[in-house]
mmCIF file of C-alpha atoms and ligand atoms in Angstrom:
data_model
loop_
_atom_site.group_PDB
_atom_site.id
_atom_site.type_symbol
_atom_site.label_atom_id
_atom_site.label_comp_id
_atom_site.label_asym_id
_atom_site.label_seq_id
_atom_site.Cartn_x
_atom_site.Cartn_y
_atom_site.Cartn_z
ATOM 1 C CA MET A 1 16.949 -21.903 6.266
ATOM 2 C CA ALA A 2 18.296 -19.849 3.341
ATOM 3 C CA LEU A 3 15.700 -18.842 0.789
ATOM 4 C CA ASP A 4 16.024 -20.212 -2.713
ATOM 5 C CA ILE A 5 15.227 -17.046 -4.664
ATOM 6 C CA HIS A 6 15.714 -18.810 -7.997
ATOM 7 C CA LYS A 7 13.053 -21.334 -7.014
ATOM 8 C CA ILE A 8 10.716 -18.502 -5.993
ATOM 9 C CA ARG A 9 11.317 -16.810 -9.347
ATOM 10 C CA GLU A 10 10.059 -19.893 -11.176
ATOM 11 C CA ASP A 11 6.605 -18.974 -9.899
ATOM 12 C CA PHE A 12 6.767 -15.602 -11.672
ATOM 13 C CA PRO A 13 6.924 -16.320 -15.421
ATOM 14 C CA ILE A 14 6.888 -12.594 -16.269
ATOM 15 C CA LEU A 15 10.431 -12.343 -14.873
ATOM 16 C CA ASN A 16 11.639 -14.377 -17.871
ATOM 17 C CA ARG A 17 10.582 -11.679 -20.311
ATOM 18 C CA GLU A 18 13.224 -10.025 -22.421
ATOM 19 C CA LEU A 19 13.287 -6.326 -23.199
ATOM 20 C CA TYR A 20 15.557 -4.987 -25.955
ATOM 21 C CA GLY A 21 17.478 -8.269 -25.977
ATOM 22 C CA ARG A 22 18.049 -8.342 -22.227
ATOM 23 C CA ARG A 23 16.296 -10.195 -19.432
ATOM 24 C CA LEU A 24 13.830 -7.876 -17.713
ATOM 25 C CA ILE A 25 14.797 -6.565 -14.287
ATOM 26 C CA TYR A 26 11.619 -5.483 -12.562
ATOM 27 C CA LEU A 27 12.278 -2.786 -9.945
ATOM 28 C CA ASP A 28 8.877 -1.104 -9.954
ATOM 29 C CA ASN A 29 7.473 -3.195 -7.127
ATOM 30 C CA SER A 30 6.158 -0.260 -5.107
ATOM 31 C CA ALA A 31 3.825 0.614 -7.964
ATOM 32 C CA THR A 32 2.682 -2.987 -8.277
ATOM 33 C CA SER A 33 4.367 -6.284 -7.550
ATOM 34 C CA GLU A 34 4.389 -9.184 -9.958
ATOM 35 C CA THR A 35 2.022 -12.092 -9.347
ATOM 36 C CA PRO A 36 2.932 -15.706 -8.580
ATOM 37 C CA ARG A 37 1.455 -18.524 -10.612
ATOM 38 C CA GLU A 38 -0.838 -19.724 -7.790
ATOM 39 C CA VAL A 39 -2.605 -16.339 -7.692
ATOM 40 C CA VAL A 40 -2.979 -16.272 -11.475
ATOM 41 C CA GLU A 41 -4.297 -19.847 -11.376
ATOM 42 C CA ALA A 42 -6.823 -18.887 -8.689
ATOM 43 C CA VAL A 43 -8.141 -16.136 -10.987
ATOM 44 C CA VAL A 44 -8.296 -18.521 -13.947
ATOM 45 C CA ASN A 45 -9.999 -21.197 -11.827
ATOM 46 C CA GLY A 46 -12.486 -18.663 -10.498
ATOM 47 C CA TYR A 47 -13.564 -17.712 -14.002
ATOM 48 C CA THR A 48 -13.359 -21.258 -15.322
ATOM 49 C CA HIS A 49 -15.067 -23.230 -12.569
ATOM 50 C CA THR A 50 -16.804 -21.220 -9.839
ATOM 51 C CA LYS A 51 -18.005 -17.942 -11.334
ATOM 52 C CA ALA A 52 -21.415 -17.131 -9.897
ATOM 53 C CA ASN A 53 -22.459 -14.011 -8.045
ATOM 54 C CA VAL A 54 -21.837 -14.142 -4.312
ATOM 55 C CA HIS A 55 -24.435 -13.924 -1.526
ATOM 56 C CA ARG A 56 -27.491 -13.903 -3.752
ATOM 57 C CA GLY A 57 -27.945 -17.494 -4.714
ATOM 58 C CA VAL A 58 -29.077 -20.730 -3.173
ATOM 59 C CA HIS A 59 -27.446 -22.655 -6.010
ATOM 60 C CA THR A 60 -24.211 -24.538 -5.491
ATOM 61 C CA LEU A 61 -21.970 -22.373 -7.653
ATOM 62 C CA SER A 62 -23.045 -19.220 -5.849
ATOM 63 C CA GLN A 63 -22.451 -20.884 -2.508
ATOM 64 C CA GLU A 64 -18.980 -21.984 -3.594
ATOM 65 C CA ALA A 65 -18.109 -18.467 -4.797
ATOM 66 C CA THR A 66 -19.413 -17.023 -1.536
ATOM 67 C CA GLU A 67 -17.417 -19.498 0.499
ATOM 68 C CA LEU A 68 -14.217 -18.593 -1.400
ATOM 69 C CA GLN A 69 -14.810 -14.894 -0.749
ATOM 70 C CA GLU A 70 -15.602 -15.364 2.929
ATOM 71 C CA THR A 71 -12.604 -17.664 3.382
ATOM 72 C CA ALA A 72 -10.464 -14.864 1.954
ATOM 73 C CA ARG A 73 -11.982 -12.461 4.458
ATOM 74 C CA ARG A 74 -11.078 -14.786 7.335
ATOM 75 C CA ARG A 75 -7.565 -15.213 5.890
ATOM 76 C CA VAL A 76 -7.089 -11.426 5.698
ATOM 77 C CA ALA A 77 -8.357 -10.986 9.266
ATOM 78 C CA GLU A 78 -5.877 -13.598 10.490
ATOM 79 C CA PHE A 79 -3.053 -12.103 8.354
ATOM 80 C CA ILE A 80 -3.366 -8.672 9.997
ATOM 81 C CA ASN A 81 -4.531 -10.076 13.348
ATOM 82 C CA ALA A 82 -7.943 -8.364 13.294
ATOM 83 C CA ASP A 83 -10.329 -9.289 16.059
ATOM 84 C CA SER A 84 -12.956 -10.504 13.610
ATOM 85 C CA SER A 85 -13.479 -10.898 9.866
ATOM 86 C CA ASP A 86 -16.442 -8.479 10.244
ATOM 87 C CA GLU A 87 -13.783 -5.768 10.533
ATOM 88 C CA VAL A 88 -12.388 -6.570 7.060
ATOM 89 C CA ILE A 89 -14.066 -4.641 4.252
ATOM 90 C CA PHE A 90 -13.165 -5.369 0.661
ATOM 91 C CA THR A 91 -12.629 -2.363 -1.588
ATOM 92 C CA ARG A 92 -11.039 -1.726 -4.984
ATOM 93 C CA GLY A 93 -7.747 -0.735 -3.360
ATOM 94 C CA THR A 94 -6.109 1.547 -0.827
ATOM 95 C CA THR A 95 -7.488 4.588 -2.632
ATOM 96 C CA GLU A 96 -11.081 3.466 -2.279
ATOM 97 C CA ALA A 97 -10.475 2.374 1.316
ATOM 98 C CA LEU A 98 -9.162 5.839 2.238
ATOM 99 C CA ASN A 99 -12.027 7.549 0.392
ATOM 100 C CA LEU A 100 -14.420 5.356 2.374
ATOM 101 C CA VAL A 101 -12.856 6.365 5.701
ATOM 102 C CA ALA A 102 -12.713 10.050 4.806
ATOM 103 C CA SER A 103 -16.250 10.224 3.508
ATOM 104 C CA SER A 104 -17.997 8.016 6.055
ATOM 105 C CA PHE A 105 -15.910 8.310 9.235
ATOM 106 C CA GLY A 106 -14.550 11.813 8.562
ATOM 107 C CA GLY A 107 -18.004 12.983 7.527
ATOM 108 C CA MET A 108 -19.393 11.592 10.790
ATOM 109 C CA ILE A 109 -16.880 13.028 13.264
ATOM 110 C CA LEU A 110 -15.549 16.250 11.713
ATOM 111 C CA GLY A 111 -16.986 19.755 12.016
ATOM 112 C CA LYS A 112 -15.953 23.104 10.612
ATOM 113 C CA ASP A 113 -13.787 24.213 13.534
ATOM 114 C CA ASP A 114 -11.929 20.903 13.778
ATOM 115 C CA GLU A 115 -8.427 19.965 12.675
ATOM 116 C CA ILE A 116 -6.944 16.819 11.216
ATOM 117 C CA ILE A 117 -3.272 15.878 10.967
ATOM 118 C CA LEU A 118 -1.636 14.452 7.823
ATOM 119 C CA THR A 119 2.073 14.232 7.020
ATOM 120 C CA VAL A 120 4.214 15.776 4.316
ATOM 121 C CA MET A 121 5.010 12.329 2.894
ATOM 122 C CA GLU A 122 1.442 11.243 2.122
ATOM 123 C CA HIS A 123 0.450 9.743 -1.216
ATOM 124 C CA HIS A 124 -2.269 11.771 -2.953
ATOM 125 C CA ALA A 125 -4.669 8.952 -1.982
ATOM 126 C CA ASN A 126 -4.311 10.092 1.630
ATOM 127 C CA ILE A 127 -4.557 13.807 0.891
ATOM 128 C CA VAL A 128 -7.216 14.397 -1.739
ATOM 129 C CA PRO A 129 -10.076 12.431 -0.068
ATOM 130 C CA TRP A 130 -9.603 14.636 3.003
ATOM 131 C CA GLN A 131 -9.565 17.772 0.860
ATOM 132 C CA LEU A 132 -12.802 16.709 -0.844
ATOM 133 C CA LEU A 133 -14.364 16.378 2.602
ATOM 134 C CA GLN A 134 -12.797 19.652 3.704
ATOM 135 C CA ALA A 135 -14.536 21.403 0.792
ATOM 136 C CA ARG A 136 -17.855 20.121 2.178
ATOM 137 C CA ILE A 137 -17.224 20.660 5.895
ATOM 138 C CA GLY A 138 -14.467 23.248 6.227
ATOM 139 C CA PHE A 139 -12.038 21.821 8.843
ATOM 140 C CA ARG A 140 -8.305 22.606 8.880
ATOM 141 C CA ILE A 141 -5.579 20.231 7.654
ATOM 142 C CA ARG A 142 -2.270 20.385 9.524
ATOM 143 C CA VAL A 143 0.861 18.733 8.168
ATOM 144 C CA VAL A 144 3.696 16.960 10.014
ATOM 145 C CA PRO A 145 7.067 17.938 8.478
ATOM 146 C CA MET A 146 10.074 15.634 8.205
ATOM 147 C CA LEU A 147 13.687 15.687 9.263
ATOM 148 C CA PRO A 148 16.571 15.878 6.734
ATOM 149 C CA ASP A 149 16.975 12.057 6.665
ATOM 150 C CA GLY A 150 13.325 11.567 5.674
ATOM 151 C CA ALA A 151 12.036 10.500 9.099
ATOM 152 C CA LEU A 152 8.930 12.261 10.372
ATOM 153 C CA ASP A 153 9.549 15.063 12.847
ATOM 154 C CA LEU A 154 7.836 13.462 15.829
ATOM 155 C CA GLU A 155 8.301 16.471 18.061
ATOM 156 C CA ALA A 156 6.461 18.567 15.486
ATOM 157 C CA TYR A 157 3.810 15.823 15.279
ATOM 158 C CA ARG A 158 3.140 16.001 18.998
ATOM 159 C CA SER A 159 3.091 19.787 18.959
ATOM 160 C CA LEU A 160 0.364 19.877 16.275
ATOM 161 C CA PHE A 161 -2.222 18.446 18.684
ATOM 162 C CA ASN A 162 -4.603 20.898 20.333
ATOM 163 C CA GLU A 163 -8.203 20.917 21.544
ATOM 164 C CA HIS A 164 -9.467 21.016 17.906
ATOM 165 C CA THR A 165 -7.604 17.879 16.745
ATOM 166 C CA ARG A 166 -10.073 15.148 15.760
ATOM 167 C CA LEU A 167 -8.154 12.721 13.541
ATOM 168 C CA VAL A 168 -4.716 11.667 12.250
ATOM 169 C CA SER A 169 -4.129 9.905 8.936
ATOM 170 C CA CYS A 170 -0.608 8.796 8.123
ATOM 171 C CA THR A 171 1.226 6.452 5.821
ATOM 172 C CA HIS A 172 2.932 3.488 7.483
ATOM 173 C CA ALA A 173 5.703 3.522 4.870
ATOM 174 C CA SER A 174 6.529 6.247 2.357
ATOM 175 C CA ASN A 175 6.280 5.194 -1.290
ATOM 176 C CA VAL A 176 9.049 7.664 -2.155
ATOM 177 C CA LEU A 177 11.502 7.659 0.735
ATOM 178 C CA GLY A 178 10.919 4.156 2.072
ATOM 179 C CA THR A 179 10.647 5.681 5.565
ATOM 180 C CA VAL A 180 8.770 3.377 7.932
ATOM 181 C CA ASN A 181 6.895 5.592 10.349
ATOM 182 C CA PRO A 182 6.636 4.555 14.029
ATOM 183 C CA VAL A 183 2.867 4.282 13.800
ATOM 184 C CA LYS A 184 2.475 2.318 17.030
ATOM 185 C CA GLU A 185 4.084 5.132 19.010
ATOM 186 C CA MET A 186 2.220 7.806 17.007
ATOM 187 C CA ILE A 187 -1.100 6.034 17.539
ATOM 188 C CA ALA A 188 -0.481 5.704 21.288
ATOM 189 C CA PHE A 189 0.115 9.455 21.465
ATOM 190 C CA ALA A 190 -3.015 10.268 19.413
ATOM 191 C CA HIS A 191 -5.101 7.918 21.563
ATOM 192 C CA SER A 192 -3.774 9.544 24.728
ATOM 193 C CA LYS A 193 -5.468 12.702 23.378
ATOM 194 C CA GLY A 194 -8.631 10.787 22.429
ATOM 195 C CA VAL A 195 -7.873 11.113 18.691
ATOM 196 C CA PRO A 196 -8.458 8.209 16.260
ATOM 197 C CA PHE A 197 -5.751 7.222 13.780
ATOM 198 C CA VAL A 198 -6.010 6.025 10.166
ATOM 199 C CA VAL A 199 -3.042 4.181 8.631
ATOM 200 C CA ASP A 200 -2.306 3.983 4.903
ATOM 201 C CA GLY A 201 -0.585 0.612 4.815
ATOM 202 C CA ALA A 202 -0.182 0.294 1.024
ATOM 203 C CA GLN A 203 3.631 0.247 1.194
ATOM 204 C CA ALA A 204 3.985 -1.562 4.514
ATOM 205 C CA VAL A 205 1.899 -4.732 4.125
ATOM 206 C CA PRO A 206 4.061 -6.126 1.281
ATOM 207 C CA HIS A 207 7.226 -5.852 3.392
ATOM 208 C CA MET A 208 6.511 -6.570 7.052
ATOM 209 C CA LYS A 209 4.230 -8.355 9.489
ATOM 210 C CA ILE A 210 1.249 -6.142 10.313
ATOM 211 C CA ASP A 211 -0.662 -6.568 13.540
ATOM 212 C CA VAL A 212 -3.494 -4.045 13.614
ATOM 213 C CA ARG A 213 -4.325 -4.854 17.223
ATOM 214 C CA ASP A 214 -0.762 -4.484 18.413
ATOM 215 C CA ILE A 215 -0.380 -1.055 16.803
ATOM 216 C CA ASP A 216 -3.993 -0.291 17.834
ATOM 217 C CA ALA A 217 -4.919 1.313 14.466
ATOM 218 C CA ASP A 218 -8.493 2.530 14.178
ATOM 219 C CA PHE A 219 -8.350 1.960 10.402
ATOM 220 C CA TYR A 220 -5.729 0.311 8.197
ATOM 221 C CA ALA A 221 -5.875 0.351 4.367
ATOM 222 C CA PHE A 222 -3.947 -1.658 1.771
ATOM 223 C CA SER A 223 -3.995 -2.977 -1.818
ATOM 224 C CA ALA A 224 -3.725 -6.597 -2.971
ATOM 225 C CA HIS A 225 -1.822 -5.786 -6.169
ATOM 226 C CA LYS A 226 1.207 -4.475 -4.250
ATOM 227 C CA MET A 227 1.486 -7.696 -2.216
ATOM 228 C CA TYR A 228 1.649 -10.364 -4.931
ATOM 229 C CA GLY A 229 -2.145 -10.363 -5.279
ATOM 230 C CA PRO A 230 -4.600 -9.465 -8.021
ATOM 231 C CA THR A 231 -5.461 -5.950 -9.205
ATOM 232 C CA GLY A 232 -8.755 -4.330 -8.304
ATOM 233 C CA VAL A 233 -8.914 -5.574 -4.699
ATOM 234 C CA GLY A 234 -8.106 -3.728 -1.518
ATOM 235 C CA VAL A 235 -8.841 -3.961 2.167
ATOM 236 C CA LEU A 236 -10.059 -1.554 4.759
ATOM 237 C CA TYR A 237 -9.664 -2.812 8.297
ATOM 238 C CA GLY A 238 -11.692 -0.813 10.812
ATOM 239 C CA LYS A 239 -12.405 -1.272 14.496
ATOM 240 C CA ARG A 240 -15.878 -2.652 14.986
ATOM 241 C CA GLU A 241 -16.821 0.141 17.403
ATOM 242 C CA TRP A 242 -16.317 2.701 14.592
ATOM 243 C CA LEU A 243 -17.656 0.658 11.694
ATOM 244 C CA GLU A 244 -20.907 0.026 13.520
ATOM 245 C CA LYS A 245 -21.463 3.751 14.038
ATOM 246 C CA MET A 246 -20.429 4.885 10.558
ATOM 247 C CA PRO A 247 -22.937 5.509 7.770
ATOM 248 C CA PRO A 248 -22.602 3.497 4.529
ATOM 249 C CA TYR A 249 -20.209 4.905 1.946
ATOM 250 C CA GLN A 250 -22.091 3.810 -1.181
ATOM 251 C CA GLY A 251 -25.635 2.563 -1.612
ATOM 252 C CA GLY A 252 -26.824 -0.360 -3.700
ATOM 253 C CA GLY A 253 -27.233 -4.103 -3.625
ATOM 254 C CA GLU A 254 -25.570 -6.286 -0.936
ATOM 255 C CA MET A 255 -25.390 -3.463 1.636
ATOM 256 C CA ILE A 256 -29.067 -3.403 2.637
ATOM 257 C CA GLU A 257 -31.250 -5.330 5.032
ATOM 258 C CA ASN A 258 -34.586 -4.000 3.781
ATOM 259 C CA VAL A 259 -35.458 -1.392 1.157
ATOM 260 C CA SER A 260 -38.640 0.576 0.711
ATOM 261 C CA PHE A 261 -39.221 4.051 -0.669
ATOM 262 C CA GLU A 262 -40.089 5.191 2.841
ATOM 263 C CA LYS A 263 -37.126 3.728 4.704
ATOM 264 C CA THR A 264 -34.114 1.528 4.031
ATOM 265 C CA THR A 265 -32.196 -0.367 6.681
ATOM 266 C CA PHE A 266 -28.643 -1.508 6.204
ATOM 267 C CA ALA A 267 -26.911 -4.876 6.340
ATOM 268 C CA GLU A 268 -24.658 -5.972 9.181
ATOM 269 C CA LEU A 269 -20.878 -5.575 9.057
ATOM 270 C CA PRO A 270 -18.981 -5.905 6.824
ATOM 271 C CA TYR A 271 -21.614 -5.887 4.051
ATOM 272 C CA LYS A 272 -22.891 -2.436 5.017
ATOM 273 C CA PHE A 273 -19.769 -1.084 3.287
ATOM 274 C CA GLU A 274 -19.745 -3.399 0.269
ATOM 275 C CA ALA A 275 -22.367 -2.074 -2.132
ATOM 276 C CA GLY A 276 -22.679 -3.878 -5.460
ATOM 277 C CA THR A 277 -20.955 -6.955 -6.796
ATOM 278 C CA PRO A 278 -17.395 -7.128 -5.467
ATOM 279 C CA ASP A 279 -14.435 -8.529 -7.407
ATOM 280 C CA PHE A 280 -15.107 -11.882 -5.777
ATOM 281 C CA VAL A 281 -12.744 -13.733 -8.125
ATOM 282 C CA GLY A 282 -9.908 -11.355 -7.210
ATOM 283 C CA ILE A 283 -10.799 -11.510 -3.520
ATOM 284 C CA ALA A 284 -10.547 -15.311 -3.571
ATOM 285 C CA ALA A 285 -7.182 -15.035 -5.346
ATOM 286 C CA LEU A 286 -5.926 -12.672 -2.615
ATOM 287 C CA SER A 287 -6.014 -15.688 -0.273
ATOM 288 C CA LYS A 288 -3.388 -17.310 -2.477
ATOM 289 C CA ALA A 289 -1.176 -14.225 -2.288
ATOM 290 C CA LEU A 290 -1.352 -14.460 1.511
ATOM 291 C CA ASP A 291 -0.448 -18.163 1.275
ATOM 292 C CA PHE A 292 2.554 -17.216 -0.869
ATOM 293 C CA MET A 293 3.736 -14.544 1.570
ATOM 294 C CA GLN A 294 3.274 -16.699 4.655
ATOM 295 C CA ARG A 295 4.929 -19.723 3.098
ATOM 296 C CA THR A 296 7.887 -17.570 2.029
ATOM 297 C CA GLY A 297 7.946 -16.024 5.494
ATOM 298 C CA LEU A 298 7.391 -12.347 6.241
ATOM 299 C CA ASP A 299 10.708 -12.167 8.096
ATOM 300 C CA ASN A 300 12.478 -13.765 5.138
ATOM 301 C CA ILE A 301 10.902 -11.256 2.759
ATOM 302 C CA ALA A 302 11.964 -8.351 4.970
ATOM 303 C CA SER A 303 15.531 -9.551 5.469
ATOM 304 C CA HIS A 304 16.098 -10.404 1.798
ATOM 305 C CA GLU A 305 14.794 -7.006 0.682
ATOM 306 C CA HIS A 306 16.898 -5.204 3.306
ATOM 307 C CA GLU A 307 20.034 -6.981 2.149
ATOM 308 C CA LEU A 308 19.353 -5.870 -1.422
ATOM 309 C CA LEU A 309 18.573 -2.342 -0.252
ATOM 310 C CA ASP A 310 21.783 -1.987 1.770
ATOM 311 C CA TYR A 311 23.956 -3.576 -0.911
ATOM 312 C CA THR A 312 22.537 -1.490 -3.770
ATOM 313 C CA THR A 313 22.605 1.763 -1.775
ATOM 314 C CA ARG A 314 26.238 1.202 -0.795
ATOM 315 C CA ARG A 315 27.289 0.495 -4.366
ATOM 316 C CA LEU A 316 25.344 3.410 -5.869
ATOM 317 C CA GLU A 317 26.788 5.856 -3.365
ATOM 318 C CA ALA A 318 30.321 4.577 -3.859
ATOM 319 C CA GLU A 319 30.270 4.261 -7.624
ATOM 320 C CA VAL A 320 27.891 6.810 -9.145
ATOM 321 C CA PRO A 321 29.266 10.335 -9.078
ATOM 322 C CA ASP A 322 26.684 13.020 -8.287
ATOM 323 C CA ILE A 323 23.977 10.603 -7.134
ATOM 324 C CA ARG A 324 21.510 11.973 -4.580
ATOM 325 C CA ILE A 325 19.410 9.433 -2.696
ATOM 326 C CA PHE A 326 16.252 10.780 -1.057
ATOM 327 C CA GLY A 327 15.285 9.067 2.185
ATOM 328 C CA LYS A 328 17.862 7.702 4.603
ATOM 329 C CA ALA A 329 15.819 7.116 7.708
ATOM 330 C CA PRO A 330 17.015 4.120 9.750
ATOM 331 C CA GLY A 331 14.933 0.992 9.135
ATOM 332 C CA LYS A 332 13.552 2.229 5.801
ATOM 333 C CA CYS A 333 11.985 -0.306 3.456
ATOM 334 C CA ALA A 334 13.446 -1.388 0.136
ATOM 335 C CA ILE A 335 12.875 1.730 -1.940
ATOM 336 C CA ILE A 336 15.652 3.837 -3.473
ATOM 337 C CA SER A 337 14.592 7.224 -4.859
ATOM 338 C CA PHE A 338 17.399 9.084 -6.558
ATOM 339 C CA LEU A 339 18.565 11.707 -9.001
ATOM 340 C CA ILE A 340 21.861 11.917 -10.860
ATOM 341 C CA GLY A 341 23.331 15.426 -10.979
ATOM 342 C CA ASN A 342 20.872 17.725 -12.732
ATOM 343 C CA GLU A 343 19.631 15.069 -15.127
ATOM 344 C CA HIS A 344 15.891 14.746 -15.578
ATOM 345 C CA HIS A 345 14.421 11.685 -13.857
ATOM 346 C CA TYR A 346 12.502 10.879 -17.017
ATOM 347 C CA ASP A 347 15.674 10.658 -19.151
ATOM 348 C CA VAL A 348 17.310 8.343 -16.613
ATOM 349 C CA GLY A 349 14.203 6.118 -16.488
ATOM 350 C CA MET A 350 13.943 5.943 -20.302
ATOM 351 C CA LEU A 351 17.571 4.926 -20.675
ATOM 352 C CA LEU A 352 17.293 2.315 -17.908
ATOM 353 C CA ASP A 353 14.270 0.898 -19.730
ATOM 354 C CA LYS A 354 16.367 0.507 -22.874
ATOM 355 C CA LEU A 355 18.761 -1.527 -20.734
ATOM 356 C CA GLY A 356 15.897 -3.806 -19.696
ATOM 357 C CA ILE A 357 15.301 -2.280 -16.265
ATOM 358 C CA ALA A 358 11.843 -1.175 -15.126
ATOM 359 C CA VAL A 359 11.948 1.690 -12.618
ATOM 360 C CA ARG A 360 9.390 4.396 -11.940
ATOM 361 C CA THR A 361 9.989 8.073 -12.616
ATOM 362 C CA GLY A 362 8.009 11.167 -11.652
ATOM 363 C CA HIS A 363 6.410 12.603 -8.549
ATOM 364 C CA HIS A 364 5.054 9.206 -7.425
ATOM 365 C CA CYS A 365 1.674 10.777 -6.504
ATOM 366 C CA ALA A 366 3.408 12.719 -3.734
ATOM 367 C CA GLN A 367 3.658 16.268 -5.062
ATOM 368 C CA PRO A 368 3.686 17.964 -1.629
ATOM 369 C CA LEU A 369 6.682 15.794 -0.692
ATOM 370 C CA MET A 370 8.449 16.668 -3.956
ATOM 371 C CA ARG A 371 7.831 20.357 -3.241
ATOM 372 C CA SER A 372 9.289 20.018 0.247
ATOM 373 C CA LEU A 373 12.390 18.359 -1.235
ATOM 374 C CA GLY A 374 12.643 21.136 -3.832
ATOM 375 C CA ILE A 375 12.469 18.718 -6.764
ATOM 376 C CA GLU A 376 9.928 17.708 -9.401
ATOM 377 C CA GLY A 377 10.441 13.990 -9.321
ATOM 378 C CA THR A 378 12.851 11.135 -8.786
ATOM 379 C CA VAL A 379 13.839 7.819 -10.278
ATOM 380 C CA ARG A 380 12.578 5.085 -7.962
ATOM 381 C CA ALA A 381 13.837 1.519 -7.754
ATOM 382 C CA SER A 382 11.924 -0.744 -5.388
ATOM 383 C CA PHE A 383 12.640 -4.360 -4.517
ATOM 384 C CA ALA A 384 10.565 -7.466 -3.897
ATOM 385 C CA ILE A 385 11.325 -11.001 -2.753
ATOM 386 C CA TYR A 386 12.174 -12.238 -6.269
ATOM 387 C CA ASN A 387 14.892 -9.655 -6.968
ATOM 388 C CA THR A 388 18.452 -10.953 -6.813
ATOM 389 C CA GLN A 389 21.900 -9.591 -6.098
ATOM 390 C CA GLU A 390 22.795 -10.196 -9.750
ATOM 391 C CA GLU A 391 19.935 -7.899 -10.687
ATOM 392 C CA ALA A 392 21.145 -5.318 -8.173
ATOM 393 C CA ASP A 393 24.600 -5.517 -9.810
ATOM 394 C CA ARG A 394 23.144 -5.104 -13.301
ATOM 395 C CA PHE A 395 21.069 -2.183 -12.048
ATOM 396 C CA VAL A 396 24.119 -0.413 -10.545
ATOM 397 C CA GLU A 397 26.139 -0.979 -13.728
ATOM 398 C CA ALA A 398 23.229 0.373 -15.786
ATOM 399 C CA VAL A 399 22.911 3.490 -13.601
ATOM 400 C CA LYS A 400 26.659 4.067 -14.018
ATOM 401 C CA ARG A 401 26.341 3.725 -17.769
ATOM 402 C CA VAL A 402 23.334 6.056 -17.941
ATOM 403 C CA SER A 403 25.144 8.570 -15.771
ATOM 404 C CA ALA A 404 28.197 8.489 -18.078
ATOM 405 C CA MET A 405 25.967 8.831 -21.165
ATOM 406 C CA LEU A 406 24.098 11.846 -19.813
ATOM 407 C CA GLN A 407 26.968 13.813 -18.311
HETATM 408 N N1 PLP B 1 -0.846 4.948 -0.569
HETATM 409 C C1 PLP B 1 0.433 4.694 -0.861
HETATM 410 C C2 PLP B 1 1.498 4.967 0.160
HETATM 411 C C3 PLP B 1 0.774 4.192 -2.125
HETATM 412 O O1 PLP B 1 2.052 3.954 -2.424
HETATM 413 C C4 PLP B 1 -0.259 3.946 -3.059
HETATM 414 C C5 PLP B 1 0.059 3.443 -4.422
HETATM 415 O O2 PLP B 1 1.131 3.608 -4.917
HETATM 416 C C6 PLP B 1 -1.578 4.203 -2.685
HETATM 417 C C7 PLP B 1 -1.830 4.704 -1.435
HETATM 418 C C8 PLP B 1 -2.715 3.963 -3.626
HETATM 419 O O3 PLP B 1 -2.866 2.603 -3.871
HETATM 420 P P1 PLP B 1 -3.886 2.071 -4.970
HETATM 421 O O4 PLP B 1 -3.545 2.797 -6.240
HETATM 422 O O5 PLP B 1 -3.629 0.611 -5.036
HETATM 423 O O6 PLP B 1 -5.264 2.416 -4.498
#
């Protein structure tokens, strides 16, 4: 059945906004997606009707809030096909999830003579937590390079393994190039060497069906706000066998079993990793974002976004002189990073904004990748389910106009 994108758009009132006398075209979805009405309503309802702190109360409101949070945990587990909801830890986002893994898991398994493998296309959120740990422990970080089309160099990946390799952490999809890395194959190789694998799924979960058991990820991190959900909520999936062995990441309320000044024992999974009051209203609203995505259909989302990606890329390449698109790996997700001639990405982004089009400019928190491309930044347009071909046309016309104005 064909999707009715105009009907879907009715659930996103923000898309009716006007900027400088034109209807907004929102193409900054990789930074954060917009939020459908049912998610917003869940947040409003949470604050209006069920706000009480979770897990600590016998009273009805607290039990209702707890039930909403734990239902969301079960929904997330089912959404990514985790074995159990005990393997779903709520965090503030991908960044906190990756810091948790680095600090707790990395701190547990890594020693000074060890090596870990990252890739050149990592977001800073999957680089800096490892460097903070490296400053404490002193292991070596090795980096997988990429091929000219923006795909990872898998031969180089395999050749980086040696007897010191203890861990791989890799993005599932690049937030700059759109490259979708073959994590299942990469994980199988790492596991054949006895090496665990962490996946940064921030840019993959919004666009494709994720099955953490099928790919056999040891850890998988993502953010609700990039997948039609609320801000301030993220997920760390971890295999039970690791989570049970790992020390807590933060200490405080909720994560303990018994506290005394002599000795404290910790709560069972997943609470051991959830110190303090979580964003339980946001967590409950994440359930609604999953409902939205599943009702729309993950395959429908992927195919609609790919159509827009192919159409827009073809038109830009055919019609904009001097355009350079970064990232052409087969099967990439709906992200177009580009530069026009020698024009500064910031100038292009500012002018597109004046034409009512929201794109992101800059290094996209991926400075090592920018360095390897020999550039400082790009203009990035990224698509979501509610973008239309008309918007793609207006975007291409706007890029042509900006290009003519600047050159
Ligand atoms: N990893 C990737 C690939 C990203 O694109 C982002 C955000 O853009 C992050 C991690 C960090 O996500 P958050 O800021 O939601 O923690």
